[in-house]
Coordinates of C-alpha atoms in Angstrom, one line a residue:
X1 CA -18.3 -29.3 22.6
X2 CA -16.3 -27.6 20.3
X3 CA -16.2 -23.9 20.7
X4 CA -15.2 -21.1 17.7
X5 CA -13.0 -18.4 18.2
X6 CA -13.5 -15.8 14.7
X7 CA -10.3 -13.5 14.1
X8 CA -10.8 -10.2 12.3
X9 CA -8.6 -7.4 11.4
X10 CA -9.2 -4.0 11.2
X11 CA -7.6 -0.3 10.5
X12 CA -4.9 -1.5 8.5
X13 CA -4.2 -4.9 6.7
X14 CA -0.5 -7.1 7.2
X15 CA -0.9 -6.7 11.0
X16 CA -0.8 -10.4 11.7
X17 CA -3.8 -11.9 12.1
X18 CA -2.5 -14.9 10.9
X19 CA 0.2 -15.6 13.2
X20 CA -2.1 -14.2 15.5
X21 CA -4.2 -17.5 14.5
X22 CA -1.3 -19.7 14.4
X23 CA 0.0 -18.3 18.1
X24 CA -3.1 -18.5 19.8
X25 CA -4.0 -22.1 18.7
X26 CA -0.2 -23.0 20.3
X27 CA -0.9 -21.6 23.7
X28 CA -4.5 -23.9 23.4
X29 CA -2.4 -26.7 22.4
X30 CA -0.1 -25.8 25.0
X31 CA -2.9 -26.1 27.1
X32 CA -4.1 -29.6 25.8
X33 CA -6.6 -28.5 23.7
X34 CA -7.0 -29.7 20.5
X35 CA -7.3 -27.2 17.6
X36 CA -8.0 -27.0 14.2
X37 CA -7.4 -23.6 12.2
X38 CA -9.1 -22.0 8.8
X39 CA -8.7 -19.3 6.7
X40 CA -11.9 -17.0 4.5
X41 CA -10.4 -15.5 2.3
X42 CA -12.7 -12.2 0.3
X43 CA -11.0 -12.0 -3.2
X44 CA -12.8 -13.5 -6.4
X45 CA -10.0 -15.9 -7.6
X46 CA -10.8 -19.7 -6.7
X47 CA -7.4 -19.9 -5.6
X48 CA -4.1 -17.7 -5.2
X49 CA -2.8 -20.1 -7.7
X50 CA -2.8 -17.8 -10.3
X51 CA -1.7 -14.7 -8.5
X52 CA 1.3 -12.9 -8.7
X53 CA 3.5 -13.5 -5.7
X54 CA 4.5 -9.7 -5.6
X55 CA 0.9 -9.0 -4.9
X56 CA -0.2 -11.9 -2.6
X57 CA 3.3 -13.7 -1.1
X58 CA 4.0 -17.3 -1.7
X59 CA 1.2 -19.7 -2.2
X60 CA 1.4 -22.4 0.3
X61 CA 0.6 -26.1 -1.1
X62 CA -1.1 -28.8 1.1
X63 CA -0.3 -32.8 1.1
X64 CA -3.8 -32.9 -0.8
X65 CA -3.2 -30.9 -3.6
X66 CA -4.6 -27.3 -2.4
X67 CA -2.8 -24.3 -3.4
X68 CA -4.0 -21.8 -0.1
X69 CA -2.9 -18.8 1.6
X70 CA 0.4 -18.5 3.2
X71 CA -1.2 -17.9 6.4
X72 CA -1.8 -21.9 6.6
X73 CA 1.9 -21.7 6.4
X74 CA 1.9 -20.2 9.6
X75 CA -0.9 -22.8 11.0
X76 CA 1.2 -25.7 10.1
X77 CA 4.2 -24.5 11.6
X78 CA 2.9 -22.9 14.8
X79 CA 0.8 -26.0 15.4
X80 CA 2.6 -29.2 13.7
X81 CA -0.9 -30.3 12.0
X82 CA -0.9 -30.8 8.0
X83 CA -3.7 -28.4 6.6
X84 CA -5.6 -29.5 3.7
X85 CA -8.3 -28.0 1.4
X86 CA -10.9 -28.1 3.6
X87 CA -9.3 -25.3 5.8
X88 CA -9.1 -22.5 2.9
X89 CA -11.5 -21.1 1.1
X90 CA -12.2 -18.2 -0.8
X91 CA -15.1 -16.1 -2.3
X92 CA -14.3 -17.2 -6.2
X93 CA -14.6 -20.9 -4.8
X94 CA -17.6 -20.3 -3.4
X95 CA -19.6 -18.0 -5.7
X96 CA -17.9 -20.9 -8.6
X97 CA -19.6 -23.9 -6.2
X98 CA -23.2 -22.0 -6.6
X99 CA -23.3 -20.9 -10.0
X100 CA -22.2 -24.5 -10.7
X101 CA -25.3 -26.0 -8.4
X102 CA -27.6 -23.0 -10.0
X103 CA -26.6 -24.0 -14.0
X104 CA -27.1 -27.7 -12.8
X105 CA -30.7 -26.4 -12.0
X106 CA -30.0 -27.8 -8.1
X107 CA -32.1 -24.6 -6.8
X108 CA -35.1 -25.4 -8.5
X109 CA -35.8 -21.5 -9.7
X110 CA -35.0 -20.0 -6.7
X111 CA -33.8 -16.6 -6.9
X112 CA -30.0 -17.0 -5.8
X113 CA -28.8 -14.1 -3.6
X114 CA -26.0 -13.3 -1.2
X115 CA -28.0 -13.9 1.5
X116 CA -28.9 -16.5 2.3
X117 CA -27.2 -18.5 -0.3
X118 CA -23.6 -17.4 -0.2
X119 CA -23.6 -16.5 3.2
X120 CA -25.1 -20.6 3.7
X121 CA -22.3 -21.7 1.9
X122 CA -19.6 -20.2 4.4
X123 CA -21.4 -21.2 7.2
X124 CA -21.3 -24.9 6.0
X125 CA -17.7 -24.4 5.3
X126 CA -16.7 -23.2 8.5
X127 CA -19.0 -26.1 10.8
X128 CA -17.9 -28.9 8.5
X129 CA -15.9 -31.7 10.1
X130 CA -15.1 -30.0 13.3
X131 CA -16.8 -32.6 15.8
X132 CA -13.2 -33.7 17.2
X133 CA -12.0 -30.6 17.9
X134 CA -11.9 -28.3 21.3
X135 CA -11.2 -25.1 19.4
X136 CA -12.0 -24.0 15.6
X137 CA -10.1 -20.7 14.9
X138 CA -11.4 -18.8 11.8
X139 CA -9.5 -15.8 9.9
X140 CA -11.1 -13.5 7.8
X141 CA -9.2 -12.3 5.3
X142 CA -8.8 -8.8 4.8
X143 CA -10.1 -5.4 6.9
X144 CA -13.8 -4.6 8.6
X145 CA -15.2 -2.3 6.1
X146 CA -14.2 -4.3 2.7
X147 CA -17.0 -4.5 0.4
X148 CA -16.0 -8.0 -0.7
X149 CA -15.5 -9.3 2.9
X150 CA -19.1 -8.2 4.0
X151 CA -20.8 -11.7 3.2
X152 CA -17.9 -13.4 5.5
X153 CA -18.8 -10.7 8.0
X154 CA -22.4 -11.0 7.7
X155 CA -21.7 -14.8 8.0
X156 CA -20.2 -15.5 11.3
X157 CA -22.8 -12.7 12.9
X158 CA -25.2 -15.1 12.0
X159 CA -23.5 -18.1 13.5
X160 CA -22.8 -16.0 16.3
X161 CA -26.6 -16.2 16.9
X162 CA -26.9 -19.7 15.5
X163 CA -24.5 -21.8 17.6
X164 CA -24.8 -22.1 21.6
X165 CA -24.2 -19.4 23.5
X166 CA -21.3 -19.5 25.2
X167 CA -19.2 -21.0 22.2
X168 CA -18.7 -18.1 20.2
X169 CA -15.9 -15.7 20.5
X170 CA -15.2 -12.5 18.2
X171 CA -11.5 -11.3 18.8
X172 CA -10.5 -7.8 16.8
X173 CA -6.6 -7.1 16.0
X174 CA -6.4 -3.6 15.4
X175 CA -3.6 -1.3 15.3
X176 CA -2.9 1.4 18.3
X177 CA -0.5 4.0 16.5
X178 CA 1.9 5.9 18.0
X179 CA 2.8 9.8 17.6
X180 CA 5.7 10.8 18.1
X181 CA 4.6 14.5 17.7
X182 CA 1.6 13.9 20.7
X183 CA 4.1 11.8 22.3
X184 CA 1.5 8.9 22.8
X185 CA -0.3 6.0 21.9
X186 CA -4.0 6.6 19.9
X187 CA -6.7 4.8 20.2
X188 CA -9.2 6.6 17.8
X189 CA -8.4 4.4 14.9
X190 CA -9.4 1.4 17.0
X191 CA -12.3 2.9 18.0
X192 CA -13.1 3.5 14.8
X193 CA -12.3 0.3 13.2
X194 CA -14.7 -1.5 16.2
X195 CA -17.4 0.7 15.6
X196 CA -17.5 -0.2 12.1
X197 CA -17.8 -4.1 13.3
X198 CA -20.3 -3.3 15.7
X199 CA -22.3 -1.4 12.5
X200 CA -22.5 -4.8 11.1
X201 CA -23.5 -6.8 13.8
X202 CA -20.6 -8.1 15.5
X203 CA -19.2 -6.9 19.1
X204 CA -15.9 -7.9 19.7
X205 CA -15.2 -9.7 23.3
X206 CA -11.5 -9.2 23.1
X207 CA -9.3 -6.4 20.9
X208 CA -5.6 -7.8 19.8
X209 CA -3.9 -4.6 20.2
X210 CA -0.4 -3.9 17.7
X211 CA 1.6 -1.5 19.6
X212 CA 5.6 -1.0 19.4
X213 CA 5.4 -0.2 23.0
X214 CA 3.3 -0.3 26.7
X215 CA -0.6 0.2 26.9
X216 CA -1.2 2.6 29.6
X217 CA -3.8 2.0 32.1
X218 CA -5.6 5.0 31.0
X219 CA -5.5 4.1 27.1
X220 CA -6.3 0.0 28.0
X221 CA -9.3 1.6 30.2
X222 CA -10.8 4.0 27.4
X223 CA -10.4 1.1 25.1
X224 CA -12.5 -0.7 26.9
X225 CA -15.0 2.0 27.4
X226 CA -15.1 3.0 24.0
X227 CA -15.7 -0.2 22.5
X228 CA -17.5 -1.9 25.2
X229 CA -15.1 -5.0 26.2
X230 CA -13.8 -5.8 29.7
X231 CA -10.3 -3.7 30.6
X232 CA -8.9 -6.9 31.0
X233 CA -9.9 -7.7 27.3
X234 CA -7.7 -5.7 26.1
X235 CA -4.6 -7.7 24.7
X236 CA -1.1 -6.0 24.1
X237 CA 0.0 -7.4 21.0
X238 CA 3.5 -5.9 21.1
X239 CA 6.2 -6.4 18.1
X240 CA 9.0 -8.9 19.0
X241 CA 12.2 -9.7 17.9
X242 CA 11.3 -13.1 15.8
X243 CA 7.8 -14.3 14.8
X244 CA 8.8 -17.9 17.4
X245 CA 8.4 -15.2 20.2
X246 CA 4.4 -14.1 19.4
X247 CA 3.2 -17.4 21.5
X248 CA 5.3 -16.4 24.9
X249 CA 4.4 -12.4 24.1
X250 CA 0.4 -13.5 23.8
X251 CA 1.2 -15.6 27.0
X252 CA 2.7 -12.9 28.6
X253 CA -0.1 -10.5 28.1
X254 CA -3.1 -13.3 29.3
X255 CA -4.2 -13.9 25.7
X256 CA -5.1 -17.3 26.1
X257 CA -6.4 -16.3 30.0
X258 CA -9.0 -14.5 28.2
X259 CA -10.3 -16.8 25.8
X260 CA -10.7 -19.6 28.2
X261 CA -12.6 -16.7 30.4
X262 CA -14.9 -15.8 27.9
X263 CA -15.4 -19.7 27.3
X264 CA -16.3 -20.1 31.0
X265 CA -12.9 -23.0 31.4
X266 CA -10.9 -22.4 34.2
X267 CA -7.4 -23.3 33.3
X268 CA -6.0 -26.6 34.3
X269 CA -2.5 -25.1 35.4
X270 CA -0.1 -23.3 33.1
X271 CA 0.4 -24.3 29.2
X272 CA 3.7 -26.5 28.7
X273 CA 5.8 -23.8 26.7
X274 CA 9.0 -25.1 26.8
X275 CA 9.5 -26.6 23.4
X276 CA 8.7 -22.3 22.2
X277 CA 11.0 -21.0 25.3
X278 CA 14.0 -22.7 23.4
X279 CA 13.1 -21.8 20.1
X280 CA 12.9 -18.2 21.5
X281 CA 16.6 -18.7 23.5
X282 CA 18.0 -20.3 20.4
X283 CA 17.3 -17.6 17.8
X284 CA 18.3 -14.5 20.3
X285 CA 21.5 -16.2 20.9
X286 CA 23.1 -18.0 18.6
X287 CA 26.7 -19.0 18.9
X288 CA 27.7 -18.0 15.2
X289 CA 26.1 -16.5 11.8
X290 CA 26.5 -17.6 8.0
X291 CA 25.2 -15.3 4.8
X292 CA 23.2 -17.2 2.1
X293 CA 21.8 -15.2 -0.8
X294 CA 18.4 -15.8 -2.6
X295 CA 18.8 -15.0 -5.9
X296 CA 15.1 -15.1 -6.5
X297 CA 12.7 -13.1 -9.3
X298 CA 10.0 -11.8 -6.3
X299 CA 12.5 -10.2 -3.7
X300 CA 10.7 -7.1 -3.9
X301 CA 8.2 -8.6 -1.0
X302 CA 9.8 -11.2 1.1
X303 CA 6.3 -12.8 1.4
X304 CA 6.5 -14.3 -1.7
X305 CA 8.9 -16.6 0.0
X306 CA 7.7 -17.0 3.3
X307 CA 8.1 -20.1 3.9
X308 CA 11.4 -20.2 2.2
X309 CA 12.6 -17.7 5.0
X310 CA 10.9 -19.6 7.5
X311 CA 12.7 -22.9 6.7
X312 CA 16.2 -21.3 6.5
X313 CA 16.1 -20.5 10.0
X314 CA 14.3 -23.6 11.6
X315 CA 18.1 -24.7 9.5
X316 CA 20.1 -22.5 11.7
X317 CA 18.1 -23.4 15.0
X318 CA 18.6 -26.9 14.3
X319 CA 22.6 -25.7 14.1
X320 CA 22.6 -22.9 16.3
X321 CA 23.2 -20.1 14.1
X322 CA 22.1 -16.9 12.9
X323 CA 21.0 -16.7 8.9
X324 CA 21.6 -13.6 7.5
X325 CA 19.4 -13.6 4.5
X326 CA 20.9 -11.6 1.2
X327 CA 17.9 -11.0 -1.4
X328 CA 18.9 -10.5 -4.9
X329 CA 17.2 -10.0 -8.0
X330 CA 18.2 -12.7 -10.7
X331 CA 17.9 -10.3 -13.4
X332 CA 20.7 -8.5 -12.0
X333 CA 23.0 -11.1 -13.1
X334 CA 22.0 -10.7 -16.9
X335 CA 23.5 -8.0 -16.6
X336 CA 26.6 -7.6 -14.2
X337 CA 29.0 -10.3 -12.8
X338 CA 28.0 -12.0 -10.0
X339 CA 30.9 -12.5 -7.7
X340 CA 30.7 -8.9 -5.8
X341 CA 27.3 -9.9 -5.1
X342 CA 28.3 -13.3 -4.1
X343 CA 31.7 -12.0 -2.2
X344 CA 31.4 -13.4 1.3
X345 CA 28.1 -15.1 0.7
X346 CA 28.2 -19.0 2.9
X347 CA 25.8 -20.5 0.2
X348 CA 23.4 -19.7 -2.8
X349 CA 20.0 -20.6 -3.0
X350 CA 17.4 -20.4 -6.2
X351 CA 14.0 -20.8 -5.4
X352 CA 11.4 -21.6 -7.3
X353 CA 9.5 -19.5 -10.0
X354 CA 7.7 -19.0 -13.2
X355 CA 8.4 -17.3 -16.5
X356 CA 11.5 -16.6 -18.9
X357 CA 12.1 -13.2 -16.8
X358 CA 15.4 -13.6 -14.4
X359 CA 16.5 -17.3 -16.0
X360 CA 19.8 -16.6 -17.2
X361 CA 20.3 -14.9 -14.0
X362 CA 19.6 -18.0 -11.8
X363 CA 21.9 -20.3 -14.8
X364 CA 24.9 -18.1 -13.5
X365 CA 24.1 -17.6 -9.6
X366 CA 24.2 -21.6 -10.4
X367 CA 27.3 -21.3 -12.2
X368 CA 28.6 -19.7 -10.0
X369 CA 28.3 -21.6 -7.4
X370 CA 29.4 -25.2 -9.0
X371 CA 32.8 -23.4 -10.0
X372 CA 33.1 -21.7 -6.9
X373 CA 32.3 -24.8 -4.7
X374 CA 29.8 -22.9 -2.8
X375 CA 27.1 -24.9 -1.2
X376 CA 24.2 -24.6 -3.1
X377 CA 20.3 -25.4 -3.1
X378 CA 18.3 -25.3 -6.0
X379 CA 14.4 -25.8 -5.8
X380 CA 11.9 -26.4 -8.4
X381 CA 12.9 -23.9 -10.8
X382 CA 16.0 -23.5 -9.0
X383 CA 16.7 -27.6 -9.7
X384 CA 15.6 -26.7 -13.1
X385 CA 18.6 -23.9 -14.1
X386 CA 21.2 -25.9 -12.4
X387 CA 20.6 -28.1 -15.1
X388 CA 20.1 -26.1 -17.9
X389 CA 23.7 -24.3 -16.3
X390 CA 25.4 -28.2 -16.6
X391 CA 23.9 -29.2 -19.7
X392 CA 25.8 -26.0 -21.5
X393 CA 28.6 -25.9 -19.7
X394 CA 29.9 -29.5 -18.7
X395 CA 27.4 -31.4 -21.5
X396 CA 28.4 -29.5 -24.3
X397 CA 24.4 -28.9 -25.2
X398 CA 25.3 -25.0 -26.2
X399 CA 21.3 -24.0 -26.7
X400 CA 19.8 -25.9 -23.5
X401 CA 16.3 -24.3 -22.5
X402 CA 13.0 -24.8 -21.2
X403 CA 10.3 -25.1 -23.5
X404 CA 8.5 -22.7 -20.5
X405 CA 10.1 -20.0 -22.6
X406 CA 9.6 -21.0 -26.2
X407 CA 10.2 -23.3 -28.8
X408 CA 13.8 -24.6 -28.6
X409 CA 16.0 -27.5 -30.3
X410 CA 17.2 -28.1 -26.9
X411 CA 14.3 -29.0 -24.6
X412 CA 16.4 -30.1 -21.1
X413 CA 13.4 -28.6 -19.4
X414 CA 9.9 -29.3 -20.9
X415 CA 6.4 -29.2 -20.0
X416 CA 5.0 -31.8 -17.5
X417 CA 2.3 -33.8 -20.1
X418 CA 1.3 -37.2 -18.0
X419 CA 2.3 -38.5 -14.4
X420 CA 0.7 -40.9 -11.8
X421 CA -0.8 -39.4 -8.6
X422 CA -1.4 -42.2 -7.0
X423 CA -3.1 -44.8 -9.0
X424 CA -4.6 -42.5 -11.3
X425 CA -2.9 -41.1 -14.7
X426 CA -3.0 -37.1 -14.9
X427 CA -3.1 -35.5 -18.0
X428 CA -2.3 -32.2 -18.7
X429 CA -1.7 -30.2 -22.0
X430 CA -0.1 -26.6 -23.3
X431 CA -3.6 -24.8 -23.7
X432 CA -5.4 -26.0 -20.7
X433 CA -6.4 -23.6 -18.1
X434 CA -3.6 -22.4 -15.2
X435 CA -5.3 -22.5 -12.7
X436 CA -5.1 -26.3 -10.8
X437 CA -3.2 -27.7 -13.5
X438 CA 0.1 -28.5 -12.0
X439 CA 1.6 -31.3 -10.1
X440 CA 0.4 -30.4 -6.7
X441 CA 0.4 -32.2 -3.3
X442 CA 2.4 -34.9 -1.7
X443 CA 4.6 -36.9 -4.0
X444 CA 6.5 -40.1 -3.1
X445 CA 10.3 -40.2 -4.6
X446 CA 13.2 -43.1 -4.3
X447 CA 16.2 -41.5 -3.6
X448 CA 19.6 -43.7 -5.0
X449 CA 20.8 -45.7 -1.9
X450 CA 24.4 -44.1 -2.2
X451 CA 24.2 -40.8 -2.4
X452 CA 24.2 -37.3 -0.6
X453 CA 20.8 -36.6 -0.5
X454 CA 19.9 -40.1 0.8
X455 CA 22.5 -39.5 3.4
X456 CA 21.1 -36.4 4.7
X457 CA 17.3 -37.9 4.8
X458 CA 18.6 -41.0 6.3
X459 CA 16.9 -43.1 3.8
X460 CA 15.6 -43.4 0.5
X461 CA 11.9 -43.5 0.3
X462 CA 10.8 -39.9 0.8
X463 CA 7.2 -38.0 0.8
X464 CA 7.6 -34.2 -0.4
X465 CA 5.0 -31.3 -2.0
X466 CA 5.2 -30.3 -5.4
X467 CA 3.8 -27.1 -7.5
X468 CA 5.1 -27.4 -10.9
X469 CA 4.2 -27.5 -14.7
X470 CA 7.9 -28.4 -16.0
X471 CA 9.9 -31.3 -15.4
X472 CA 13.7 -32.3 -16.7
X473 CA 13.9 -33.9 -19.5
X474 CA 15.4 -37.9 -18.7
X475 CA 16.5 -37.8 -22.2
X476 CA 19.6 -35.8 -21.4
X477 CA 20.1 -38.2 -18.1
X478 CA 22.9 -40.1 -19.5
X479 CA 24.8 -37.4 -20.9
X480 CA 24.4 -35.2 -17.8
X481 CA 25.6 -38.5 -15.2
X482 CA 28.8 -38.7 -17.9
X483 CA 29.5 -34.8 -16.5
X484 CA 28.9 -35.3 -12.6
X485 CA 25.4 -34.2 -12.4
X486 CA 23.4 -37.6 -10.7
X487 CA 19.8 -38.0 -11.2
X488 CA 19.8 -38.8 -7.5
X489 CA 16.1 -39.3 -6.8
X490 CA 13.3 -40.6 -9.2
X491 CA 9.6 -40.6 -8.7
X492 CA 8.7 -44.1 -7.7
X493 CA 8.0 -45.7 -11.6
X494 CA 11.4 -44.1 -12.8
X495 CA 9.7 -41.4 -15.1
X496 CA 10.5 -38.4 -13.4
X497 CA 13.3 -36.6 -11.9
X498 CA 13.2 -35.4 -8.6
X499 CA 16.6 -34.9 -7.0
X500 CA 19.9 -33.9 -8.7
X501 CA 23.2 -33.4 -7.1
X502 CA 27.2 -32.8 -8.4
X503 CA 29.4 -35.5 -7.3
X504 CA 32.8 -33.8 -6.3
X505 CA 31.3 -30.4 -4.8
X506 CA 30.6 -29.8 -1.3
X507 CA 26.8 -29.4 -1.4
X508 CA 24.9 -28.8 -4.7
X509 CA 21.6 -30.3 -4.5
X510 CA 18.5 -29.3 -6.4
X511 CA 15.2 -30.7 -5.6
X512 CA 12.0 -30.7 -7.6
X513 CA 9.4 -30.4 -5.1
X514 CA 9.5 -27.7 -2.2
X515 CA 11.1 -29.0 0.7
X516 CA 10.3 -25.5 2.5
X517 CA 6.8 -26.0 3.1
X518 CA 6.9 -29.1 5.4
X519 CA 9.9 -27.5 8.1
X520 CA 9.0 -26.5 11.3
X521 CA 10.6 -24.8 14.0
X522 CA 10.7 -27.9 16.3
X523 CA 11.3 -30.3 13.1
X524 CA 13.8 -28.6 10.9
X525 CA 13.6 -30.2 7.3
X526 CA 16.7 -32.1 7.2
X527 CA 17.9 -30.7 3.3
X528 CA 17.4 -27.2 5.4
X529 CA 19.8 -28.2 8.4
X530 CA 22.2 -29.9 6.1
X531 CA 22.3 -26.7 3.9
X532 CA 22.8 -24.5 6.8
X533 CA 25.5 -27.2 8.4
X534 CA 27.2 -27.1 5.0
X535 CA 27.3 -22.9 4.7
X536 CA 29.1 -22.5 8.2
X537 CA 32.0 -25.2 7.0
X538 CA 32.0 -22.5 3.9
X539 CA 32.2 -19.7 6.8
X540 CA 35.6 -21.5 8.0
X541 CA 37.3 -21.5 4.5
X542 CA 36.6 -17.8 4.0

């Protein structure tokens, strides 16, 4: 019987629910569950494709093609199972989905409403496909009391009543401030926030509490007065030192206890937590530290590159160090030298991106780093610059550019027209729609038997994600191999490039796809761990 735990959020948003999520379907793994994980999300775009990352964080790409939330970044890693499309969804895609069915004339004149159409539509979104699964954990997106999140809201209070009792449970993280001026915890704004759920139709069996420190008995029990769940219901959800530590915190404080309790399943001994209990061990106590700067265009919120972050230190688990991560904004180097940013820094990496704004910031961190010998890691755009940066430097091609930016005489980098995904030809042109036009998903690549990048996969048939519109042009191969920049990994027919690296430097490797979004803590990519391995032999010739 599979049984459905809903997660909502409430007071404030960026609390966690998703690695709430993600940490809570690890201890049920732990446990020998099996679990599955899916994420509502309220806003009207179809996808976050289009959104800026400085307003929603990074947009996390599935093997299937699906451009999702970077919460099922956290799902993926917490858990080890791919997500796909069918585990994100949001209100454009399903308001998109009816109006589609409605101008098709599939509602035969019915009047189309929220309820019960839309709110039918999430309901047959969030019970598809779940028959071999023990758990189903849904997040809702966003805070009780957003108007656009009311028909998700109004949607699992009727599957509350719809499914069996005693397979239904509603958890609520809320946030229990502190005052330093009152010299305690409060409790009002989670009072608040659950009585605005329960004005909806949904009481809460167990309240995720964020707190920086202790719940005193006499808060936990007014808690659970207040907003009618069992003392013991009340979860401390404390801040930890590194997000790997939220599964053995949760533990800790009988998270998991409590789900299974309201379930009715008496636990089957203790959850097998030692692959997370050396995770935790390795990040608090690492024997050394390197510095790698991300000279990126979206450093202004480090959620743009979430998984980015995430990847660089499964890379210094994997070797036992700290990463101490330097953000920098690309455009600074249009306009100041780099090397006192870069002083001291054990490697570079440029990440992906879109847009002319910060290029010629990410040609010289790439410059920089070639004549320097500095280990470096382009990715996607990243790749892209490095080559643009050899092409006018070591090519002798003065005006190299992407045609991303505009015309130019010089197109190393240009627009992505035709490519096979799979057995089928994709076409795409300049004036189609954004919006689900790139190259997206899993992509196979043959990497060239001899060189670095082969070396560090240990083979040469590889399987990465890709999200990208522009390609390198394989007209300027040949002059770019004559300079020391190998086109070390092709797509499978030969069309595409993939992989470039410098022969003669340390480690400078740029990647077309995004390498980041497939690490885990317990499986550190290996382009990740070699990066990291290759900054601390940088650390010993400082």
């Amino acid at each position: 019987m599979t049984r459905y735990v809903f997660i909502t959020g409430g007071v404030v948003s960026s609390l966690g629910k998703g690695l709430a999520s993600a940490a809570l379907a690890a201890l049920l793994q732990a446990r020998g569950h099996t679990v599955r994980l899916r994420k509502l999300d309220p806003y009207l775009n179809v996808d976050p494709g289009t959104m800026s990352p400085t307003q929603h964080g990074e947009v996390f790409v599935t093997d299937d093609g699906a451009e999702t939330d970077l919460d099922l970044g956290h799902y993926e890693r917490f858990t080890g199972l791919p997500a796909t499309k069918a585990d994100n969804i949001t209100t454009g895609r399903i308001y998109l989905d009816i109006i589609t069915k409605e101008r098709r004339g599939d509602y035969l004149g019915a009047t189309i409403q929220v309820i019960p159409h839309v709110t039918n539509a999430i309901k047959t979104f969030v019970l598809d496909g779940n028959e071999a699964f023990d758990f189903v954990l849904v997040e809702i997106g966003g805070t009780v009391g957003d108007i656009e999140g009311l028909p998700f809201f109004e949607a699992i209070r009727q599957l509350g009543q719809e499914l069996p009792r005693g397979t239904v449970a509603f958890v609520h993280l809320t946030l229990l401030p502190y005052i330093p001026s009152a010299g305690e915890l409060k409790t009002k704004p989670t009072q608040h926030s659950v009585k605005e759920l329960r004005s909806i139709g949904i009481q809460p069996d167990i309240l995720l509490c964020r707190c920086d420190r202790p719940i005193p008995v006499e808060e936990r029990r007014k808690l659970g007065l207040f907003c009618n769940v069992r003392e013991t219901a009340v979860i401390e959800a404390r801040d930890v030192a590194s997000i790997y530590d939220v599964p053995l915190s949760y533990r800790e404080a009988g998270l998991d206890r409590e789900v299974l309790a309201h379930f009715g399943i008496e636990p089957k001994g203790e959850p097998d937590l030692v692959r997370w209990t050396t995770i935790s061990e390795r990040v608090r106590n690492p024997e050394g530290e390197v510095s790698i700067a991300i000279v990126g265009k979206y450093t202004g919120l480090k959620d743009a590159y979430k998984s980015l972050s995430e990847a660089l230190t499964h890379g210094g688990i994997a070797n036992n160090v700290k990463v101490n991560l330097e953000w920098i904004e690309s455009e600074v180097f249009e306009r100041e030298d780099p090397a006192p940013f870069l002083e001291g820094i054990n490697g570079i990496l440029v990440p992906g991106g879109f847009g002319q704004r910060g290029a010629e910031g990410k040609i010289r961190a790439a410059r920089y780093a070639r004549e320097r010998k500095i280990p470096y890691f382009g990715i996607c755009f990243g790749m892209q610059m490095a080559v643009i940066e050899a092409a006018r430097s070591l090519a002798g091609v003065e005006d190299a550019n992407s045609t991303e930016f505009g015309e130019t005489g010089e197109p190393v980098v240009g627009l992505l027209t035709e490519w096979l995904k799979g057995n089928e030809l994709e076409r795409r042109a300049a004036q189609d729609d954004l919006g689900g036009t790139m190259r997206l998903g899993a992509y196979k690549a043959t990497l060239g038997a001899d060189t670095k990048i082969a070396e560090i996969y240990g083979g040469t048939e590889i399987s990465e994600r890709h999200r990208h519109r522009y390609e390198v042009n394989m007209a300027y191969r040949e002059r770019l191999e004559a300079k020391g920049l190998r086109f070390s990994g092709l797509s499978p027919d030969g069309l595409l490039p993939e992989t470039v690296e410098h022969a003669g430097h340390p480690w400078f490797i740029g990647v077309q796809f995004h390498p980041e979004l497939k690490s885990r803590p317990f499986e550190p990519h290996p382009l990740f761990k070699s990066f990291i391995s290759a900054a601390i032999v940088q650390s010993r010739l400082v």
